Amino acid sequence: MHLLNHLQALLTLPVAVTAPGVEQFRDTFYPAIIDSLKYFGPETQVAVAAIAILLLDLVLPIQFSKHLAWAAILGCLAPLSGIGHYYEDSKSLFLGMLVIDPFANFFKAFFLLGSIPVIMLSFVSRKLEGRRMGEYYFILLSSVFGAMLMASSTHFLTLFLSLEILSVCSYILVGYFRTERKGAEAALKYIIYGSIAAAIMGYGFSLWYGMTGSGEISSLARVFWSPEHEIYTERNQQALAALTVTFAFLFVFVGFAYKIAAIPMHFWAPDVYEGAPTVVTAFLSVISKAAGFAILLRFLGGLSSSVSGLAPGDMAVKLWAGVDWRLILIVISILTMTLGNLAALWQTNLKRLMAYSSIAHAGYLLMGLSILGTATRYTGTQTIAFYLVAYLSMNFGAFAVAILVENRLNSSELEDYKGLGRRAPFLAGALTVFIFSLIGVPPTAGFMGKFHLFMGIIDVGGWPYYLLAIAAAMNTALSAYYYLKIARVMYFEKGSSLELIQSSALGRVVVVGMLFLTFYLCFCADSILKTTLNLGMHV
Amino acid sequence: MSFSDSIFWVFATTAVVPAFLILFTRSIVRMAFLLLGSLAGFAGLYLQLNAAFLGFTQVMVYIGGILILFLFGVMLTQRSDIPVREKVGPALAVPGFFAGLLLMAALLFIALQNPWKTHPPVPVTEPDTPVIGIKLLSTYILPFEAVSILLLAAMVGATYIARVQAPGAPDGQAELSDSNAEGRLE
């Protein structure tokens, strides 16, 4: 009877009730939640679109099923108006679980716009032809929903949950060709690595929660950023506190490192990238990675100098044994880019090569993280956001070409790219541009992205940063070798066939769009950088 | 040792020992039963922490639901014995063992030495279910709703992957779609 009474009380809210907590719910929580809902519009729209697609597929005949792509694109475009409307707003939502701020809005728009080429490429992908696509687009949009939550979550509960939404959806997408042995193996590997990374991250959060008694990222970050925090001053054993913070930081980092495929959580990437449907590989390499960086930025940069009270350039708290946390990031960055590039040298499969290349790019992007909280002309958040947009253009471009070639040749082995320069002049030319962009040759987006990352770390100065700059420069040279190998194969090696490769119009549209973006980002870098400069975070 | 302390140790042992034994078990059915012991131990710990609702949910959902389903799943699926290869040589096993030992020592040190932030025990006079309900629909409403998307996606994915495939039908095509439904009936 007891429970029933409370239930009744909740259902008839305006009537005065005396149960504990109900008044607070009515007066404080209820209005706050209702108010939050209006800012939650974009996420709601994506979720509704996803479920609508799932239901729509039940009534559509199978030959129309592929046209659900248009509904999915609509589901990605519609929320943009809501994001634009509240772009500058900055407030905490859902009682501290979520936040809306320009940073979150930028990344939400990035995920939504970035999903459109993925959907278009799914539409043209021959391997997905003749299937029911309801589940596919539903899961794709759900993962976008997860990514959007990731960019705006400020509580480790929402963070963990959104990370899991993205991960679980990715597992399914990776194993989407369920009868293909390679795909199934890739999905299983991804699940195992993903669950272990999630478990370690959960352990890290529990350490943090045990120290601060709070699950909000800002309070965790405050410990991390300010040496004056009570957990250091209140305790006699400061070394112990620092050791605990170090472990908590590293454990939580493992969860994010897995998403961005940085060392030491990169092992899954090559197999998963190779085994997954090529469209999904493109999605993982850009959207999933960007989501990982968004949450890393939120986690590390959440308390910028203006918030923590530290002057820019002031060293934040040292970790255990006096190690600066940025030093850890620098080491991880150098290792990640070097290992990614070295392993890529021997690859003979384009998708596997792109997997190692994406590990290397995670290393470059980590450069931007290592300058957080320092006084530089280009802030870490700004350069990372810009680089991610540039990375989107060149990586989606390269994968679009790979998919269009795969449609005809049913292979992504470099062997089969021989003579592509003659068989598909447009695709080969476009791929060459994307390759140059990936190396970082002007006048492409990749050049501008790398240029600003380098500017950032050189501005900070100090030997660790110079070392990082040297390592990154050497890695760029190293990467030129294997990227140019693709161009060499396409232009200078004779293939067995001379038959022209036709590609679909929509696929060409994606390639042209990415080509345009690649050049646009180089010549109009300033306008994008201006946008990414003001990615303020709510605290 | 007080009575409640000894109860704690009983539950803690029930929770940890089976989990540890799983590592050395080969049979998946045994693993499932060991998991049952572990989950029951945790349910006991929740009960001891005055979290009655959580404890009983653990029993009902994990032990009563998920684990039984899991066992059914194991029993009903075709068993193709997959040989488990263990190719970890001493070159990896020895450093791995010591690294693991070191990590465990560090974590134990952290866990035992830190003055953790703890709440004083709250005396429970009446059922805490209404409080949990209000919390779920106020502070935790967003995770509560977002998890439904996660579960829906997982469910759709699971049914997609586990769907029975008509022999000869290309992968992923709707087997009962209008075009080939007749073919299947023959």
JSON list of C-alpha atoms in Angstrom, two decimals, chain A residues 2-3 6 10 20-22 25 29 33 40 47 51 54 61-62 94-95 97-98 130-132 135 138-139 142 145 149 155 157-158 161 164-165 168-169 172 175-179 203 207 209-213 230 235 237 240-241 243-244 247 251, chain B residues 102-103 106-111 113-119 126-127 129-131 133-135 137-147 149-150 152-165 170-175 177-179:
[
{"chain": "A", "resi": 2, "resn": "HIS", "atom": "CA", "xyz": [2.87, 2.25, 0.92]},
{"chain": "A", "resi": 3, "resn": "LEU", "atom": "CA", "xyz": [4.37, 2.27, -2.54]},
{"chain": "A", "resi": 6, "resn": "HIS", "atom": "CA", "xyz": [3.59, 7.41, -3.31]},
{"chain": "A", "resi": 10, "resn": "LEU", "atom": "CA", "xyz": [3.55, 11.49, -7.94]},
{"chain": "A", "resi": 20, "resn": "PRO", "atom": "CA", "xyz": [9.67, 13.03, 1.80]},
{"chain": "A", "resi": 21, "resn": "GLY", "atom": "CA", "xyz": [11.28, 14.31, -1.36]},
{"chain": "A", "resi": 22, "resn": "VAL", "atom": "CA", "xyz": [8.05, 14.81, -3.24]},
{"chain": "A", "resi": 25, "resn": "PHE", "atom": "CA", "xyz": [10.67, 17.14, -6.64]},
{"chain": "A", "resi": 29, "resn": "PHE", "atom": "CA", "xyz": [13.50, 19.16, -9.84]},
{"chain": "A", "resi": 33, "resn": "ILE", "atom": "CA", "xyz": [13.88, 19.02, -15.87]},
{"chain": "A", "resi": 40, "resn": "PHE", "atom": "CA", "xyz": [17.73, 18.62, -25.15]},
{"chain": "A", "resi": 47, "resn": "ALA", "atom": "CA", "xyz": [16.51, 9.49, -30.94]},
{"chain": "A", "resi": 51, "resn": "ILE", "atom": "CA", "xyz": [13.19, 4.89, -33.67]},
{"chain": "A", "resi": 54, "resn": "LEU", "atom": "CA", "xyz": [13.23, 1.31, -37.16]},
{"chain": "A", "resi": 61, "resn": "PRO", "atom": "CA", "xyz": [8.93, -3.24, -48.93]},
{"chain": "A", "resi": 62, "resn": "ILE", "atom": "CA", "xyz": [12.52, -4.39, -49.03]},
{"chain": "A", "resi": 94, "resn": "PHE", "atom": "CA", "xyz": [19.24, 17.75, -15.90]},
{"chain": "A", "resi": 95, "resn": "LEU", "atom": "CA", "xyz": [20.51, 18.57, -12.44]},
{"chain": "A", "resi": 97, "resn": "MET", "atom": "CA", "xyz": [24.13, 15.42, -15.58]},
{"chain": "A", "resi": 98, "resn": "LEU", "atom": "CA", "xyz": [24.54, 17.27, -18.82]},
{"chain": "A", "resi": 130, "resn": "GLY", "atom": "CA", "xyz": [19.66, -5.57, -51.03]},
{"chain": "A", "resi": 131, "resn": "ARG", "atom": "CA", "xyz": [19.50, -5.63, -47.27]},
{"chain": "A", "resi": 132, "resn": "ARG", "atom": "CA", "xyz": [16.97, -4.34, -44.87]},
{"chain": "A", "resi": 135, "resn": "GLU", "atom": "CA", "xyz": [18.42, -1.72, -38.12]},
{"chain": "A", "resi": 138, "resn": "PHE", "atom": "CA", "xyz": [18.74, 2.93, -36.36]},
{"chain": "A", "resi": 139, "resn": "ILE", "atom": "CA", "xyz": [22.00, 1.82, -34.82]},
{"chain": "A", "resi": 142, "resn": "SER", "atom": "CA", "xyz": [21.80, 5.73, -31.92]},
{"chain": "A", "resi": 145, "resn": "PHE", "atom": "CA", "xyz": [23.01, 10.05, -30.13]},
{"chain": "A", "resi": 149, "resn": "LEU", "atom": "CA", "xyz": [25.70, 12.89, -25.21]},
{"chain": "A", "resi": 155, "resn": "HIS", "atom": "CA", "xyz": [28.78, 13.57, -14.78]},
{"chain": "A", "resi": 157, "resn": "LEU", "atom": "CA", "xyz": [27.32, 8.44, -15.00]},
{"chain": "A", "resi": 158, "resn": "THR", "atom": "CA", "xyz": [26.24, 10.12, -18.23]},
{"chain": "A", "resi": 161, "resn": "LEU", "atom": "CA", "xyz": [26.55, 5.65, -20.35]},
{"chain": "A", "resi": 164, "resn": "GLU", "atom": "CA", "xyz": [28.69, 2.68, -23.78]},
{"chain": "A", "resi": 165, "resn": "ILE", "atom": "CA", "xyz": [25.91, 3.71, -26.17]},
{"chain": "A", "resi": 168, "resn": "VAL", "atom": "CA", "xyz": [27.66, -0.99, -28.13]},
{"chain": "A", "resi": 169, "resn": "CYS", "atom": "CA", "xyz": [26.36, 0.52, -31.36]},
{"chain": "A", "resi": 172, "resn": "ILE", "atom": "CA", "xyz": [27.01, -4.11, -33.79]},
{"chain": "A", "resi": 175, "resn": "GLY", "atom": "CA", "xyz": [29.88, -7.12, -37.04]},
{"chain": "A", "resi": 176, "resn": "TYR", "atom": "CA", "xyz": [27.14, -6.06, -39.40]},
{"chain": "A", "resi": 177, "resn": "PHE", "atom": "CA", "xyz": [28.10, -8.61, -42.04]},
{"chain": "A", "resi": 178, "resn": "ARG", "atom": "CA", "xyz": [27.51, -11.30, -39.52]},
{"chain": "A", "resi": 179, "resn": "THR", "atom": "CA", "xyz": [28.38, -14.23, -41.72]},
{"chain": "A", "resi": 203, "resn": "TYR", "atom": "CA", "xyz": [37.60, 1.63, -11.58]},
{"chain": "A", "resi": 207, "resn": "LEU", "atom": "CA", "xyz": [38.85, 5.98, -7.09]},
{"chain": "A", "resi": 209, "resn": "TYR", "atom": "CA", "xyz": [34.52, 9.27, -6.45]},
{"chain": "A", "resi": 210, "resn": "GLY", "atom": "CA", "xyz": [35.98, 7.85, -3.28]},
{"chain": "A", "resi": 211, "resn": "MET", "atom": "CA", "xyz": [38.25, 10.83, -2.93]},
{"chain": "A", "resi": 212, "resn": "THR", "atom": "CA", "xyz": [35.88, 13.64, -3.76]},
{"chain": "A", "resi": 213, "resn": "GLY", "atom": "CA", "xyz": [32.47, 12.15, -3.02]},
{"chain": "A", "resi": 230, "resn": "GLU", "atom": "CA", "xyz": [41.49, 19.91, -0.06]},
{"chain": "A", "resi": 235, "resn": "ARG", "atom": "CA", "xyz": [45.67, 14.96, 4.31]},
{"chain": "A", "resi": 237, "resn": "GLN", "atom": "CA", "xyz": [49.94, 11.94, 3.16]},
{"chain": "A", "resi": 240, "resn": "LEU", "atom": "CA", "xyz": [49.34, 9.05, -1.27]},
{"chain": "A", "resi": 241, "resn": "ALA", "atom": "CA", "xyz": [46.78, 11.52, -2.57]},
{"chain": "A", "resi": 243, "resn": "LEU", "atom": "CA", "xyz": [49.45, 8.50, -6.20]},
{"chain": "A", "resi": 244, "resn": "THR", "atom": "CA", "xyz": [45.71, 7.94, -6.06]},
{"chain": "A", "resi": 247, "resn": "PHE", "atom": "CA", "xyz": [46.06, 6.01, -10.88]},
{"chain": "A", "resi": 251, "resn": "PHE", "atom": "CA", "xyz": [42.62, 4.47, -15.47]},
{"chain": "B", "resi": 102, "resn": "LEU", "atom": "CA", "xyz": [52.84, -4.69, -8.90]},
{"chain": "B", "resi": 103, "resn": "LEU", "atom": "CA", "xyz": [49.59, -3.17, -10.05]},
{"chain": "B", "resi": 106, "resn": "ALA", "atom": "CA", "xyz": [49.64, -0.47, -5.73]},
{"chain": "B", "resi": 107, "resn": "LEU", "atom": "CA", "xyz": [45.86, -0.72, -5.90]},
{"chain": "B", "resi": 108, "resn": "LEU", "atom": "CA", "xyz": [45.65, -2.54, -2.57]},
{"chain": "B", "resi": 109, "resn": "PHE", "atom": "CA", "xyz": [47.87, 0.10, -1.03]},
{"chain": "B", "resi": 110, "resn": "ILE", "atom": "CA", "xyz": [45.64, 2.86, -2.41]},
{"chain": "B", "resi": 111, "resn": "ALA", "atom": "CA", "xyz": [42.47, 1.11, -1.34]},
{"chain": "B", "resi": 113, "resn": "GLN", "atom": "CA", "xyz": [45.55, 3.53, 2.99]},
{"chain": "B", "resi": 114, "resn": "ASN", "atom": "CA", "xyz": [43.31, 6.27, 1.65]},
{"chain": "B", "resi": 115, "resn": "PRO", "atom": "CA", "xyz": [40.93, 8.08, 3.96]},
{"chain": "B", "resi": 116, "resn": "TRP", "atom": "CA", "xyz": [37.94, 7.66, 1.65]},
{"chain": "B", "resi": 117, "resn": "LYS", "atom": "CA", "xyz": [35.05, 10.02, 1.78]},
{"chain": "B", "resi": 118, "resn": "THR", "atom": "CA", "xyz": [32.28, 8.03, 3.36]},
{"chain": "B", "resi": 119, "resn": "HIS", "atom": "CA", "xyz": [28.75, 8.77, 4.36]},
{"chain": "B", "resi": 126, "resn": "GLU", "atom": "CA", "xyz": [10.86, 2.63, 6.30]},
{"chain": "B", "resi": 127, "resn": "PRO", "atom": "CA", "xyz": [11.24, 1.22, 2.80]},
{"chain": "B", "resi": 129, "resn": "THR", "atom": "CA", "xyz": [11.85, 2.40, -2.56]},
{"chain": "B", "resi": 130, "resn": "PRO", "atom": "CA", "xyz": [9.97, 5.72, -2.84]},
{"chain": "B", "resi": 131, "resn": "VAL", "atom": "CA", "xyz": [13.22, 7.62, -2.34]},
{"chain": "B", "resi": 133, "resn": "GLY", "atom": "CA", "xyz": [11.89, 6.19, -7.32]},
{"chain": "B", "resi": 134, "resn": "ILE", "atom": "CA", "xyz": [12.04, 9.92, -6.80]},
{"chain": "B", "resi": 135, "resn": "LYS", "atom": "CA", "xyz": [15.79, 9.96, -7.37]},
{"chain": "B", "resi": 137, "resn": "LEU", "atom": "CA", "xyz": [12.88, 10.42, -11.89]},
{"chain": "B", "resi": 138, "resn": "SER", "atom": "CA", "xyz": [14.69, 13.55, -10.78]},
{"chain": "B", "resi": 139, "resn": "THR", "atom": "CA", "xyz": [18.45, 13.58, -10.39]},
{"chain": "B", "resi": 140, "resn": "TYR", "atom": "CA", "xyz": [19.01, 10.51, -12.51]},
{"chain": "B", "resi": 141, "resn": "ILE", "atom": "CA", "xyz": [16.25, 10.96, -15.04]},
{"chain": "B", "resi": 142, "resn": "LEU", "atom": "CA", "xyz": [18.60, 11.53, -17.95]},
{"chain": "B", "resi": 143, "resn": "PRO", "atom": "CA", "xyz": [20.73, 8.40, -17.41]},
{"chain": "B", "resi": 144, "resn": "PHE", "atom": "CA", "xyz": [17.50, 6.52, -16.71]},
{"chain": "B", "resi": 145, "resn": "GLU", "atom": "CA", "xyz": [16.09, 7.53, -20.07]},
{"chain": "B", "resi": 146, "resn": "ALA", "atom": "CA", "xyz": [19.34, 7.31, -22.01]},
{"chain": "B", "resi": 147, "resn": "VAL", "atom": "CA", "xyz": [19.88, 3.76, -20.85]},
{"chain": "B", "resi": 149, "resn": "ILE", "atom": "CA", "xyz": [18.22, 3.88, -25.93]},
{"chain": "B", "resi": 150, "resn": "LEU", "atom": "CA", "xyz": [21.25, 1.78, -25.07]},
{"chain": "B", "resi": 152, "resn": "LEU", "atom": "CA", "xyz": [16.98, -0.80, -27.35]},
{"chain": "B", "resi": 153, "resn": "ALA", "atom": "CA", "xyz": [20.07, -0.57, -29.55]},
{"chain": "B", "resi": 154, "resn": "ALA", "atom": "CA", "xyz": [21.57, -3.62, -27.84]},
{"chain": "B", "resi": 155, "resn": "MET", "atom": "CA", "xyz": [18.35, -5.57, -28.24]},
{"chain": "B", "resi": 156, "resn": "VAL", "atom": "CA", "xyz": [17.95, -4.66, -31.91]},
{"chain": "B", "resi": 157, "resn": "GLY", "atom": "CA", "xyz": [21.58, -5.54, -32.50]},
{"chain": "B", "resi": 158, "resn": "ALA", "atom": "CA", "xyz": [21.27, -8.85, -30.69]},
{"chain": "B", "resi": 159, "resn": "THR", "atom": "CA", "xyz": [18.19, -9.88, -32.62]},
{"chain": "B", "resi": 160, "resn": "TYR", "atom": "CA", "xyz": [19.83, -8.81, -35.85]},
{"chain": "B", "resi": 161, "resn": "ILE", "atom": "CA", "xyz": [22.94, -10.84, -35.20]},
{"chain": "B", "resi": 162, "resn": "ALA", "atom": "CA", "xyz": [21.15, -13.87, -33.82]},
{"chain": "B", "resi": 163, "resn": "ARG", "atom": "CA", "xyz": [18.43, -13.96, -36.46]},
{"chain": "B", "resi": 164, "resn": "VAL", "atom": "CA", "xyz": [17.96, -17.35, -38.01]},
{"chain": "B", "resi": 165, "resn": "GLN", "atom": "CA", "xyz": [19.03, -17.33, -41.58]},
{"chain": "B", "resi": 170, "resn": "PRO", "atom": "CA", "xyz": [22.20, -13.95, -48.73]},
{"chain": "B", "resi": 171, "resn": "ASP", "atom": "CA", "xyz": [23.33, -12.62, -45.41]},
{"chain": "B", "resi": 172, "resn": "GLY", "atom": "CA", "xyz": [21.23, -9.94, -43.87]},
{"chain": "B", "resi": 173, "resn": "GLN", "atom": "CA", "xyz": [18.30, -10.13, -46.23]},
{"chain": "B", "resi": 174, "resn": "ALA", "atom": "CA", "xyz": [14.97, -10.27, -44.58]},
{"chain": "B", "resi": 175, "resn": "GLU", "atom": "CA", "xyz": [14.18, -13.93, -44.81]},
{"chain": "B", "resi": 177, "resn": "SER", "atom": "CA", "xyz": [10.20, -10.57, -46.88]},
{"chain": "B", "resi": 178, "resn": "ASP", "atom": "CA", "xyz": [7.49, -10.67, -49.49]},
{"chain": "B", "resi": 179, "resn": "SER", "atom": "CA", "xyz": [9.83, -11.72, -52.25]}
]
